[in-house]
CSV table of C-alpha atoms in Angstrom, one decimal:
chain,number,residue,atom,x,y,z
A,1,MET,CA,-12.1,-36.8,3.2
A,2,LEU,CA,-14.1,-33.5,3.1
A,3,LYS,CA,-13.2,-31.1,5.9
A,4,THR,CA,-15.6,-28.3,4.9
A,5,ALA,CA,-17.3,-26.8,1.9
A,6,ILE,CA,-18.2,-23.2,1.1
A,7,LEU,CA,-21.2,-22.2,-1.1
A,8,GLY,CA,-21.5,-18.8,-2.7
A,9,PRO,CA,-20.3,-16.5,-5.5
A,10,VAL,CA,-16.6,-16.6,-6.2
A,11,TYR,CA,-14.1,-14.2,-7.8
A,12,THR,CA,-10.7,-15.7,-8.6
A,13,PRO,CA,-7.9,-14.6,-10.9
A,14,ASP,CA,-7.5,-16.5,-14.2
A,15,ASP,CA,-4.4,-14.8,-15.5
A,16,PRO,CA,-2.8,-11.3,-15.3
A,17,HIS,CA,-5.7,-9.8,-17.2
A,18,HIS,CA,-8.8,-11.7,-16.4
A,19,VAL,CA,-10.9,-12.6,-13.3
A,20,ALA,CA,-13.3,-15.5,-13.3
A,21,TYR,CA,-16.7,-15.2,-11.7
A,22,LEU,CA,-18.4,-18.4,-10.5
A,23,GLN,CA,-22.0,-18.0,-9.3
A,24,ASP,CA,-23.2,-20.4,-6.6
A,25,ALA,CA,-19.8,-22.2,-6.5
A,26,LEU,CA,-19.2,-25.1,-4.1
A,27,VAL,CA,-15.6,-24.9,-2.9
A,28,GLU,CA,-14.6,-28.2,-1.3
A,29,ILE,CA,-11.6,-28.4,1.2
A,30,ASN,CA,-10.1,-31.7,2.4
A,31,GLN,CA,-8.5,-32.7,5.6
A,32,THR,CA,-5.0,-31.6,4.3
A,33,ASP,CA,-6.5,-28.1,3.9
A,34,LYS,CA,-6.4,-28.1,0.1
A,35,ILE,CA,-9.1,-27.1,-2.2
A,36,ILE,CA,-10.0,-30.4,-3.9
A,37,ALA,CA,-12.8,-29.2,-6.1
A,38,VAL,CA,-14.6,-26.0,-7.2
A,39,LEU,CA,-18.0,-27.1,-8.6
A,40,THR,CA,-20.7,-25.0,-10.3
A,41,PRO,CA,-24.4,-25.8,-10.9
A,42,ASN,CA,-23.5,-26.9,-14.4
A,43,ASP,CA,-21.3,-29.8,-13.1
A,44,ALA,CA,-23.1,-33.2,-13.1
A,45,ASP,CA,-22.2,-34.0,-9.5
A,46,TYR,CA,-22.8,-30.5,-8.0
A,47,GLN,CA,-26.2,-31.3,-6.4
A,48,GLY,CA,-24.9,-34.6,-4.9
A,49,HIS,CA,-21.9,-33.0,-3.4
A,50,LEU,CA,-24.0,-30.1,-2.0
A,51,ARG,CA,-26.5,-32.5,-0.4
A,52,GLN,CA,-23.7,-34.5,1.1
A,53,ALA,CA,-21.9,-31.5,2.6
A,54,GLN,CA,-25.2,-30.3,4.1
A,55,ALA,CA,-26.0,-33.7,5.5
A,56,ASP,CA,-22.6,-34.0,7.1
A,57,GLY,CA,-22.9,-30.5,8.7
A,58,ARG,CA,-19.8,-29.4,6.8
A,59,LEU,CA,-21.3,-26.6,4.7
A,60,THR,CA,-20.7,-22.9,5.1
A,61,LYS,CA,-23.2,-20.9,3.1
A,62,LEU,CA,-22.4,-17.3,2.3
A,63,THR,CA,-25.2,-14.9,3.1
A,64,PRO,CA,-26.8,-12.6,0.5
A,65,GLY,CA,-24.3,-9.9,-0.5
A,66,GLN,CA,-21.3,-11.9,0.4
A,67,VAL,CA,-18.6,-13.1,-2.0
A,68,LEU,CA,-15.6,-15.4,-1.7
A,69,VAL,CA,-12.1,-14.3,-3.0
A,70,PRO,CA,-8.6,-15.6,-2.4
A,71,GLY,CA,-6.6,-14.4,0.5
A,72,PHE,CA,-4.0,-11.7,-0.4
A,73,VAL,CA,-0.3,-12.2,-0.6
A,74,ASP,CA,1.8,-9.3,0.6
A,75,LEU,CA,5.3,-9.5,-0.8
A,76,HIS,CA,6.9,-6.7,1.2
A,77,VAL,CA,6.3,-5.8,4.9
A,78,HIS,CA,8.9,-4.2,7.3
A,79,ALA,CA,7.3,-5.7,10.4
A,80,PRO,CA,9.2,-3.5,12.9
A,81,GLN,CA,8.1,-0.3,11.2
A,82,TRP,CA,4.4,-0.8,11.9
A,83,PRO,CA,4.4,1.8,14.8
A,84,GLN,CA,5.6,4.5,12.4
A,85,ALA,CA,3.2,3.9,9.5
A,86,GLY,CA,2.3,7.3,8.2
A,87,HIS,CA,5.2,9.1,9.9
A,88,ALA,CA,7.4,11.6,8.0
A,89,LEU,CA,6.5,10.5,4.5
A,90,ASP,CA,7.4,13.9,3.2
A,91,LYS,CA,11.1,13.2,3.9
A,92,PRO,CA,13.7,11.9,1.3
A,93,LEU,CA,14.3,8.2,1.7
A,94,ASN,CA,17.8,8.4,3.2
A,95,GLU,CA,16.7,11.0,5.7
A,96,TRP,CA,13.6,9.0,6.6
A,97,LEU,CA,15.7,5.9,7.2
A,98,ASN,CA,18.3,7.6,9.4
A,99,ASP,CA,16.1,10.0,11.3
A,100,TYR,CA,13.0,7.7,11.9
A,101,THR,CA,13.4,4.1,10.8
A,102,PHE,CA,16.7,3.0,12.1
A,103,PRO,CA,16.0,4.5,15.6
A,104,LEU,CA,12.7,2.7,15.7
A,105,GLU,CA,14.1,-0.7,14.6
A,106,ALA,CA,16.9,-0.4,17.2
A,107,LYS,CA,14.2,-0.6,19.9
A,108,TYR,CA,13.5,-4.3,19.1
A,109,GLU,CA,15.9,-5.5,21.7
A,110,ASP,CA,13.0,-4.9,24.1
A,111,LEU,CA,11.0,-8.1,23.7
A,112,GLU,CA,8.0,-6.7,25.6
A,113,PHE,CA,7.7,-3.9,23.0
A,114,VAL,CA,8.2,-6.5,20.3
A,115,GLN,CA,5.4,-8.7,21.5
A,116,THR,CA,2.9,-5.8,21.6
A,117,VAL,CA,3.8,-4.6,18.1
A,118,TYR,CA,3.9,-7.9,16.4
A,119,HIS,CA,0.7,-9.2,18.0
A,120,ASP,CA,-1.2,-6.2,16.7
A,121,LEU,CA,0.5,-6.2,13.3
A,122,VAL,CA,-0.4,-9.9,12.5
A,123,HIS,CA,-4.0,-9.4,13.6
A,124,THR,CA,-4.3,-6.2,11.5
A,125,LEU,CA,-3.0,-7.9,8.4
A,126,LEU,CA,-5.4,-10.8,8.8
A,127,ALA,CA,-8.3,-8.5,9.4
A,128,ASN,CA,-7.5,-6.8,6.1
A,129,GLY,CA,-7.7,-10.1,4.2
A,130,THR,CA,-4.0,-10.8,3.9
A,131,THR,CA,-3.2,-14.5,4.4
A,132,THR,CA,0.5,-14.7,3.3
A,133,VAL,CA,3.3,-12.2,4.1
A,134,LEU,CA,6.9,-11.9,3.2
A,135,PHE,CA,8.4,-10.0,6.2
A,136,PHE,CA,11.6,-8.1,6.8
A,137,GLY,CA,12.5,-8.3,10.5
A,138,THR,CA,15.3,-6.6,12.3
A,139,ILE,CA,18.9,-7.6,13.2
A,140,HIS,CA,17.6,-9.0,16.5
A,141,THR,CA,17.2,-12.8,16.1
A,142,GLU,CA,15.0,-13.2,19.3
A,143,ALA,CA,12.6,-10.4,18.1
A,144,ASN,CA,12.2,-12.1,14.7
A,145,LEU,CA,11.3,-15.4,16.5
A,146,VAL,CA,8.6,-13.5,18.4
A,147,LEU,CA,7.2,-12.5,15.0
A,148,ALA,CA,7.3,-16.1,13.9
A,149,ARG,CA,5.4,-17.3,17.0
A,150,GLU,CA,2.7,-14.7,16.5
A,151,CYS,CA,2.3,-15.8,12.9
A,152,MET,CA,1.9,-19.4,13.9
A,153,ASP,CA,-0.4,-18.6,16.9
A,154,GLN,CA,-2.7,-16.4,14.9
A,155,GLY,CA,-2.6,-18.4,11.7
A,156,LEU,CA,-0.8,-16.2,9.2
A,157,ARG,CA,1.2,-17.9,6.5
A,158,SER,CA,4.6,-16.2,6.5
A,159,ALA,CA,8.2,-16.0,5.4
A,160,ILE,CA,10.6,-14.0,7.6
A,161,GLY,CA,14.0,-12.5,7.1
A,162,ARG,CA,16.6,-11.5,9.7
A,163,VAL,CA,17.9,-8.2,8.2
A,164,ALA,CA,21.6,-8.1,7.6
A,165,MET,CA,23.2,-4.6,7.5
A,166,ASP,CA,26.9,-3.9,8.3
A,167,ASN,CA,28.1,-1.1,6.1
A,168,PRO,CA,29.4,1.6,8.5
A,169,ASP,CA,29.0,4.3,5.8
A,170,GLN,CA,25.3,3.7,5.5
A,171,THR,CA,24.1,2.3,8.8
A,172,PRO,CA,24.3,3.9,12.3
A,173,ALA,CA,26.7,2.5,14.9
A,174,TYR,CA,23.8,1.8,17.3
A,175,TYR,CA,22.0,-0.3,14.8
A,176,ARG,CA,24.0,-2.6,12.6
A,177,ASP,CA,25.9,-5.8,12.5
A,178,ARG,CA,29.4,-5.2,13.9
A,179,SER,CA,31.1,-7.1,11.0
A,180,SER,CA,30.4,-9.3,8.0
A,181,GLU,CA,31.1,-12.3,10.1
A,182,GLU,CA,28.5,-11.4,12.6
A,183,ALA,CA,25.9,-10.7,9.9
A,184,ILE,CA,26.4,-14.1,8.4
A,185,ALA,CA,26.6,-16.0,11.7
A,186,GLU,CA,23.5,-14.4,13.1
A,187,THR,CA,21.6,-15.0,9.9
A,188,GLU,CA,22.5,-18.7,10.1
A,189,ARG,CA,21.6,-18.8,13.7
A,190,PHE,CA,18.2,-17.4,12.9
A,191,ILE,CA,17.7,-19.9,10.1
A,192,GLN,CA,18.4,-22.8,12.4
A,193,ALA,CA,16.3,-21.4,15.3
A,194,LEU,CA,13.3,-20.7,13.1
A,195,GLU,CA,13.5,-24.2,11.6
A,196,LEU,CA,13.5,-25.6,15.1
A,197,LEU,CA,10.7,-23.4,16.3
A,198,GLY,CA,8.5,-24.4,13.3
A,199,GLN,CA,9.0,-28.2,13.6
A,200,ASP,CA,5.7,-30.1,13.1
A,201,GLU,CA,3.8,-26.8,12.7
A,202,PRO,CA,1.5,-26.6,9.6
A,203,LEU,CA,2.2,-22.9,9.1
A,204,ALA,CA,5.9,-22.9,10.1
A,205,PRO,CA,7.4,-19.6,8.8
A,206,LEU,CA,10.0,-19.9,6.1
A,207,PRO,CA,13.4,-18.3,6.8
A,208,VAL,CA,14.5,-15.8,4.1
A,209,ILE,CA,18.0,-14.5,3.3
A,210,THR,CA,17.7,-10.7,3.7
A,211,PRO,CA,20.4,-8.2,2.8
A,212,ARG,CA,18.6,-5.0,3.6
A,213,PHE,CA,19.7,-3.4,0.4
A,214,VAL,CA,23.0,-2.8,-1.4
A,215,PRO,CA,23.9,0.4,0.5
A,216,SER,CA,23.5,-1.3,3.9
A,217,CYS,CA,25.8,-4.2,3.2
A,218,THR,CA,29.6,-4.7,2.7
A,219,ASP,CA,30.8,-7.0,-0.1
A,220,GLY,CA,31.7,-9.7,2.4
A,221,THR,CA,28.1,-9.7,3.7
A,222,LEU,CA,26.6,-9.8,0.3
A,223,ALA,CA,28.9,-12.7,-0.7
A,224,GLY,CA,28.2,-14.6,2.5
A,225,LEU,CA,24.5,-14.3,2.2
A,226,GLY,CA,24.6,-15.6,-1.3
A,227,LYS,CA,26.4,-18.7,-0.1
A,228,LEU,CA,23.9,-19.2,2.8
A,229,ALA,CA,21.0,-19.0,0.4
A,230,GLN,CA,22.6,-21.7,-1.7
A,231,LYS,CA,23.6,-23.8,1.3
A,232,TYR,CA,20.0,-23.9,2.7
A,233,ASP,CA,18.2,-23.5,-0.6
A,234,LEU,CA,16.2,-20.6,0.8
A,235,PRO,CA,14.4,-17.6,-0.7
A,236,ILE,CA,16.0,-14.2,-0.8
A,237,GLN,CA,14.5,-10.7,-0.4
A,238,SER,CA,15.9,-7.2,-0.8
A,239,HIS,CA,15.3,-3.9,-2.5
A,240,VAL,CA,16.3,-3.0,-6.0
A,241,SER,CA,16.5,0.4,-7.8
A,242,GLU,CA,14.1,1.8,-5.2
A,243,SER,CA,14.8,5.5,-5.7
A,244,ASN,CA,17.2,7.8,-7.5
A,245,TRP,CA,19.4,7.8,-4.5
A,246,GLU,CA,19.7,4.0,-4.1
A,247,HIS,CA,20.0,3.4,-7.8
A,248,GLN,CA,22.8,5.9,-8.1
A,249,TYR,CA,24.6,4.6,-4.9
A,250,ALA,CA,25.1,1.2,-6.6
A,251,ILE,CA,26.5,2.9,-9.7
A,252,ASP,CA,28.9,5.1,-7.7
A,253,ARG,CA,30.1,2.2,-5.6
A,254,PHE,CA,30.2,-0.7,-8.1
A,255,GLY,CA,29.9,1.0,-11.5
A,256,ILE,CA,26.8,-1.2,-12.2
A,257,HIS,CA,23.2,-1.2,-11.2
A,258,ASP,CA,22.2,-2.9,-8.0
A,259,ALA,CA,20.4,-5.7,-9.9
A,260,GLU,CA,23.7,-6.6,-11.4
A,261,VAL,CA,25.4,-6.2,-7.9
A,262,LEU,CA,23.0,-8.7,-6.4
A,263,ASP,CA,23.5,-11.1,-9.3
A,264,ARG,CA,27.3,-10.8,-8.8
A,265,PHE,CA,26.9,-12.1,-5.3
A,266,GLY,CA,24.6,-15.0,-6.1
A,267,LEU,CA,21.5,-13.2,-4.8
A,268,LEU,CA,19.3,-13.3,-7.9
A,269,THR,CA,17.6,-16.7,-8.1
A,270,ASP,CA,14.1,-18.0,-8.9
A,271,LYS,CA,13.4,-17.7,-5.2
A,272,THR,CA,14.3,-14.0,-4.9
A,273,VAL,CA,11.8,-11.2,-4.4
A,274,LEU,CA,13.0,-7.7,-4.9
A,275,ALA,CA,10.9,-4.6,-3.9
A,276,HIS,CA,10.2,-1.5,-5.8
A,277,GLY,CA,12.3,-1.4,-9.0
A,278,THR,CA,11.1,2.0,-10.1
A,279,GLN,CA,14.4,2.9,-11.7
A,280,LEU,CA,15.0,-0.5,-13.4
A,281,THR,CA,16.2,-0.3,-17.0
A,282,GLU,CA,15.1,-2.8,-19.7
A,283,ALA,CA,18.4,-4.6,-19.3
A,284,ASP,CA,17.8,-4.9,-15.5
A,285,ALA,CA,14.3,-6.2,-16.1
A,286,LYS,CA,15.7,-8.7,-18.6
A,287,LEU,CA,18.3,-9.9,-16.1
A,288,LEU,CA,15.6,-10.4,-13.4
A,289,HIS,CA,13.5,-12.4,-15.9
A,290,GLU,CA,16.4,-14.6,-16.9
A,291,ARG,CA,17.1,-15.4,-13.2
A,292,GLY,CA,13.4,-16.0,-12.5
A,293,THR,CA,13.5,-13.2,-9.9
A,294,ALA,CA,10.2,-11.6,-8.9
A,295,LEU,CA,9.3,-8.0,-8.2
A,296,ALA,CA,7.2,-6.7,-5.3
A,297,HIS,CA,5.3,-3.6,-6.6
A,298,CYS,CA,4.7,-1.2,-3.7
A,299,PRO,CA,2.6,1.6,-5.2
A,300,ILE,CA,1.8,3.6,-2.1
A,301,SER,CA,5.4,3.6,-0.9
A,302,ASN,CA,6.7,4.4,-4.4
A,303,ALA,CA,4.5,7.5,-4.6
A,304,TYR,CA,6.6,8.8,-1.6
A,305,PHE,CA,10.0,7.4,-2.1
A,306,GLY,CA,10.3,5.7,-5.5
A,307,ASN,CA,10.9,8.7,-7.8
A,308,GLY,CA,8.9,6.9,-10.4
A,309,VAL,CA,6.2,4.3,-11.2
A,310,LEU,CA,7.0,0.6,-11.9
A,311,PRO,CA,6.1,-0.3,-15.5
A,312,VAL,CA,3.9,-3.2,-14.4
A,313,LYS,CA,2.1,-3.7,-17.7
A,314,GLN,CA,5.4,-3.9,-19.6
A,315,LEU,CA,7.0,-6.2,-17.1
A,316,LEU,CA,4.1,-8.7,-17.2
A,317,ALA,CA,4.2,-8.6,-21.0
A,318,ALA,CA,7.9,-9.4,-20.9
A,319,GLY,CA,7.2,-12.4,-18.7
A,320,ASN,CA,8.6,-11.0,-15.4
A,321,GLU,CA,6.9,-12.2,-12.2
A,322,VAL,CA,5.3,-9.3,-10.3
A,323,GLY,CA,3.3,-9.3,-7.1
A,324,LEU,CA,2.1,-6.6,-4.7
A,325,GLY,CA,3.4,-5.3,-1.4
A,326,THR,CA,2.2,-2.7,1.2
A,327,ASP,CA,5.8,-1.8,2.2
A,328,ILE,CA,4.8,-1.0,5.7
A,329,SER,CA,5.9,1.7,6.6
A,330,GLY,CA,7.0,3.4,3.5
A,331,GLY,CA,3.5,2.5,2.6
A,332,TYR,CA,1.2,3.9,5.3
A,333,SER,CA,-1.6,1.3,4.9
A,334,PRO,CA,-1.6,-2.4,5.9
A,335,SER,CA,-4.3,-3.0,3.3
A,336,LEU,CA,-3.6,-4.6,0.0
A,337,TYR,CA,-7.0,-3.2,-1.1
A,338,ASP,CA,-5.5,0.3,-0.8
A,339,ASN,CA,-2.5,-0.8,-2.8
A,340,ILE,CA,-4.5,-2.4,-5.5
A,341,ARG,CA,-6.3,0.9,-6.0
A,342,HIS,CA,-3.0,2.8,-6.0
A,343,ALA,CA,-1.5,0.4,-8.5
A,344,VAL,CA,-4.2,1.2,-11.0
A,345,ALA,CA,-4.1,4.9,-10.3
A,346,LEU,CA,-0.3,5.2,-10.6
A,347,SER,CA,-0.3,3.2,-13.9
A,348,GLN,CA,-2.6,6.0,-15.3
A,349,VAL,CA,-0.1,8.6,-14.0
A,350,ARG,CA,2.7,6.7,-15.7
A,351,THR,CA,0.7,6.7,-19.0
A,352,ASP,CA,-0.3,10.4,-18.9
A,353,GLY,CA,2.8,11.9,-17.3
A,354,VAL,CA,2.6,14.6,-14.6
A,355,THR,CA,3.0,17.8,-16.7
A,356,ASN,CA,2.1,19.0,-20.2
A,357,ALA,CA,5.8,18.7,-21.1
A,358,ASP,CA,5.9,15.1,-19.7
A,359,HIS,CA,4.1,12.9,-22.2
A,360,GLY,CA,4.3,9.8,-20.0
A,361,ALA,CA,4.8,6.2,-21.1
A,362,PRO,CA,2.0,5.3,-23.5
A,363,ASP,CA,0.0,2.2,-22.9
A,364,SER,CA,1.0,1.7,-19.3
A,365,ARG,CA,-2.4,1.5,-17.8
A,366,ILE,CA,-3.4,-1.6,-15.9
A,367,SER,CA,-6.9,-2.8,-15.1
A,368,MET,CA,-8.4,-3.8,-11.8
A,369,PRO,CA,-8.3,-7.5,-12.7
A,370,THR,CA,-4.5,-7.0,-13.2
A,371,ALA,CA,-4.0,-5.3,-9.9
A,372,PHE,CA,-6.1,-8.1,-8.2
A,373,TYR,CA,-3.9,-10.7,-9.9
A,374,LEU,CA,-0.8,-9.0,-8.4
A,375,ALA,CA,-2.3,-9.3,-4.9
A,376,THR,CA,-3.2,-12.9,-5.3
A,377,LYS,CA,-1.8,-15.2,-8.0
A,378,GLY,CA,1.1,-13.0,-8.8
A,379,GLY,CA,2.3,-12.9,-5.2
A,380,ALA,CA,1.8,-16.7,-4.9
A,381,GLU,CA,3.9,-17.4,-8.0
A,382,ALA,CA,6.7,-15.0,-6.7
A,383,LEU,CA,6.9,-17.1,-3.5
A,384,ASN,CA,6.4,-20.5,-5.3
A,385,LEU,CA,3.4,-21.2,-3.0
A,386,PRO,CA,0.2,-23.0,-4.0
A,387,VAL,CA,-2.1,-20.2,-2.8
A,388,GLY,CA,-3.6,-17.0,-4.4
A,389,ALA,CA,-6.5,-18.6,-6.3
A,390,ILE,CA,-9.6,-20.6,-5.7
A,391,GLU,CA,-8.7,-23.6,-7.7
A,392,ALA,CA,-8.3,-27.3,-7.1
A,393,GLY,CA,-4.9,-28.2,-5.7
A,394,ARG,CA,-4.2,-24.9,-4.0
A,395,GLN,CA,-4.2,-24.4,-0.2
A,396,ALA,CA,-7.4,-23.0,1.2
A,397,ASP,CA,-6.5,-19.4,1.9
A,398,LEU,CA,-9.7,-17.4,1.5
A,399,GLN,CA,-11.6,-14.3,2.5
A,400,ILE,CA,-15.3,-13.6,2.7
A,401,LEU,CA,-16.3,-10.1,1.8
A,402,THR,CA,-19.6,-8.5,2.6
A,403,ASP,CA,-20.7,-6.2,-0.2
A,404,PRO,CA,-22.1,-3.0,1.4
A,405,HIS,CA,-24.0,-2.0,-1.8
A,406,PRO,CA,-25.1,-5.0,-3.8
A,407,TRP,CA,-26.8,-3.2,-6.7
A,408,PRO,CA,-29.0,-5.7,-8.6
A,409,SER,CA,-28.4,-4.0,-12.0
A,410,GLU,CA,-24.6,-4.6,-12.0
A,411,SER,CA,-22.8,-7.2,-14.1
A,412,PRO,CA,-20.4,-9.5,-12.3
A,413,LEU,CA,-17.4,-7.6,-13.6
A,414,GLU,CA,-18.9,-4.2,-12.6
A,415,ARG,CA,-19.6,-5.6,-9.1
A,416,PHE,CA,-16.0,-6.9,-8.8
A,417,GLU,CA,-14.5,-3.6,-9.8
A,418,ARG,CA,-16.7,-1.6,-7.4
A,419,LEU,CA,-15.9,-4.0,-4.6
A,420,MET,CA,-12.1,-3.7,-5.2
A,421,TYR,CA,-12.4,0.1,-5.2
A,422,GLN,CA,-14.6,0.3,-2.1
A,423,ALA,CA,-13.5,-2.7,0.1
A,424,ASN,CA,-11.8,-2.0,3.4
A,425,ARG,CA,-11.2,-3.7,6.7
A,426,SER,CA,-14.9,-3.5,7.6
A,427,THR,CA,-15.8,-5.3,4.3
A,428,VAL,CA,-13.8,-8.4,5.4
A,429,ALA,CA,-16.2,-10.7,7.2
A,430,ALA,CA,-14.0,-13.7,7.6
A,431,VAL,CA,-10.5,-15.0,6.7
A,432,MET,CA,-9.4,-18.6,6.2
A,433,VAL,CA,-5.8,-19.7,6.2
A,434,ASN,CA,-4.8,-23.3,5.4
A,435,GLY,CA,-8.4,-24.5,5.8
A,436,ASN,CA,-9.0,-22.9,9.2
A,437,TRP,CA,-11.0,-19.8,10.0
A,438,VAL,CA,-8.5,-17.4,11.6
A,439,TYR,CA,-10.4,-14.2,11.6
A,440,GLN,CA,-14.2,-13.6,11.8
A,441,VAL,CA,-16.3,-10.5,12.5
A,442,ARG,CA,-18.7,-11.2,15.4
A,443,ASP,CA,-22.2,-9.7,15.3
């Protein structure tokens, strides 16, 4: 049975290189919050379905200048870091972690502080058109459950990880698991508590196994988390070859790259998402492809901490799964629109190089349709979720954009590109998650 229908122009990703434009599309959503049909005026039953939706009072008609696009999928958000977004981004990664990030995350024992931050963060993400988020939490189980409740209350699709970090050489005494046993036990307690919290909830957050990254974890913790992921059949998230420092750390400690380290401990699966990867070698990328492991490209953050640019075009050509992440707060912006733009810009930097002596990596440029794919379908495939596109069979996670400059002379592709370059929070008029309007701008 029809729940609602939306009438208007649609942009949706076809594949990593093409975006489809459907003028006057009728998007039908059923009572299970799935898109059951996307009809165009050329379809024989279009007019009949349109009349029926109008007669039943179930039609939402976009106003002139508005367009419908899929909700965005953010593959990498450090939820507790939201209050420091934009702080100290001129520091090296290891200094930034120790001097700013770890002291902030340690404050999440204070649940009143937690509530204030997470309520604002979830609202802000939705207001920017993001409908699915893969979150890093903190080591505090109760704080992570507050984040889960906020996601359910506000209608954000989410997956949440309780961060495990117990290596005394790379984590401060005031903020770490006291032992590998504690890291594993608390992770399991979080998994069970989150599953209980989300019982019978349509948007129950999915628990995620979350070793912070190789430097933060002892061998026992990495091994134990690999076993937990297998026991509960859960997704995994971490960082991989994020910077020169992290990449070299794994080599110094294990004699291999951190992708191989994660694989050794059973943490590379087809449900794993790894952020950054700016220092990946071809062999590393091949290993991730063989395991079905996805990459979260975080272009803004990588400009500050990555010591390089992810070879997105080459990875996609090789069959690797790639999506997009804001990496709050290594990335200062909560908007995937900002990261879409940076993804295109940094791909051009990678192609051209940064000095006359640096000739770059030829043929590394990506297009705006490719960056849009990363923020939508690419992220959905990384998480194995039926979202990220306006197609029959996918969940209805959508955003309505109001075009501030609808020039009549533009082609559909030109309009799409301009919108992606100019869109911001004020452009997002309404957001739907799982068939329900969860954010709307009021006149």
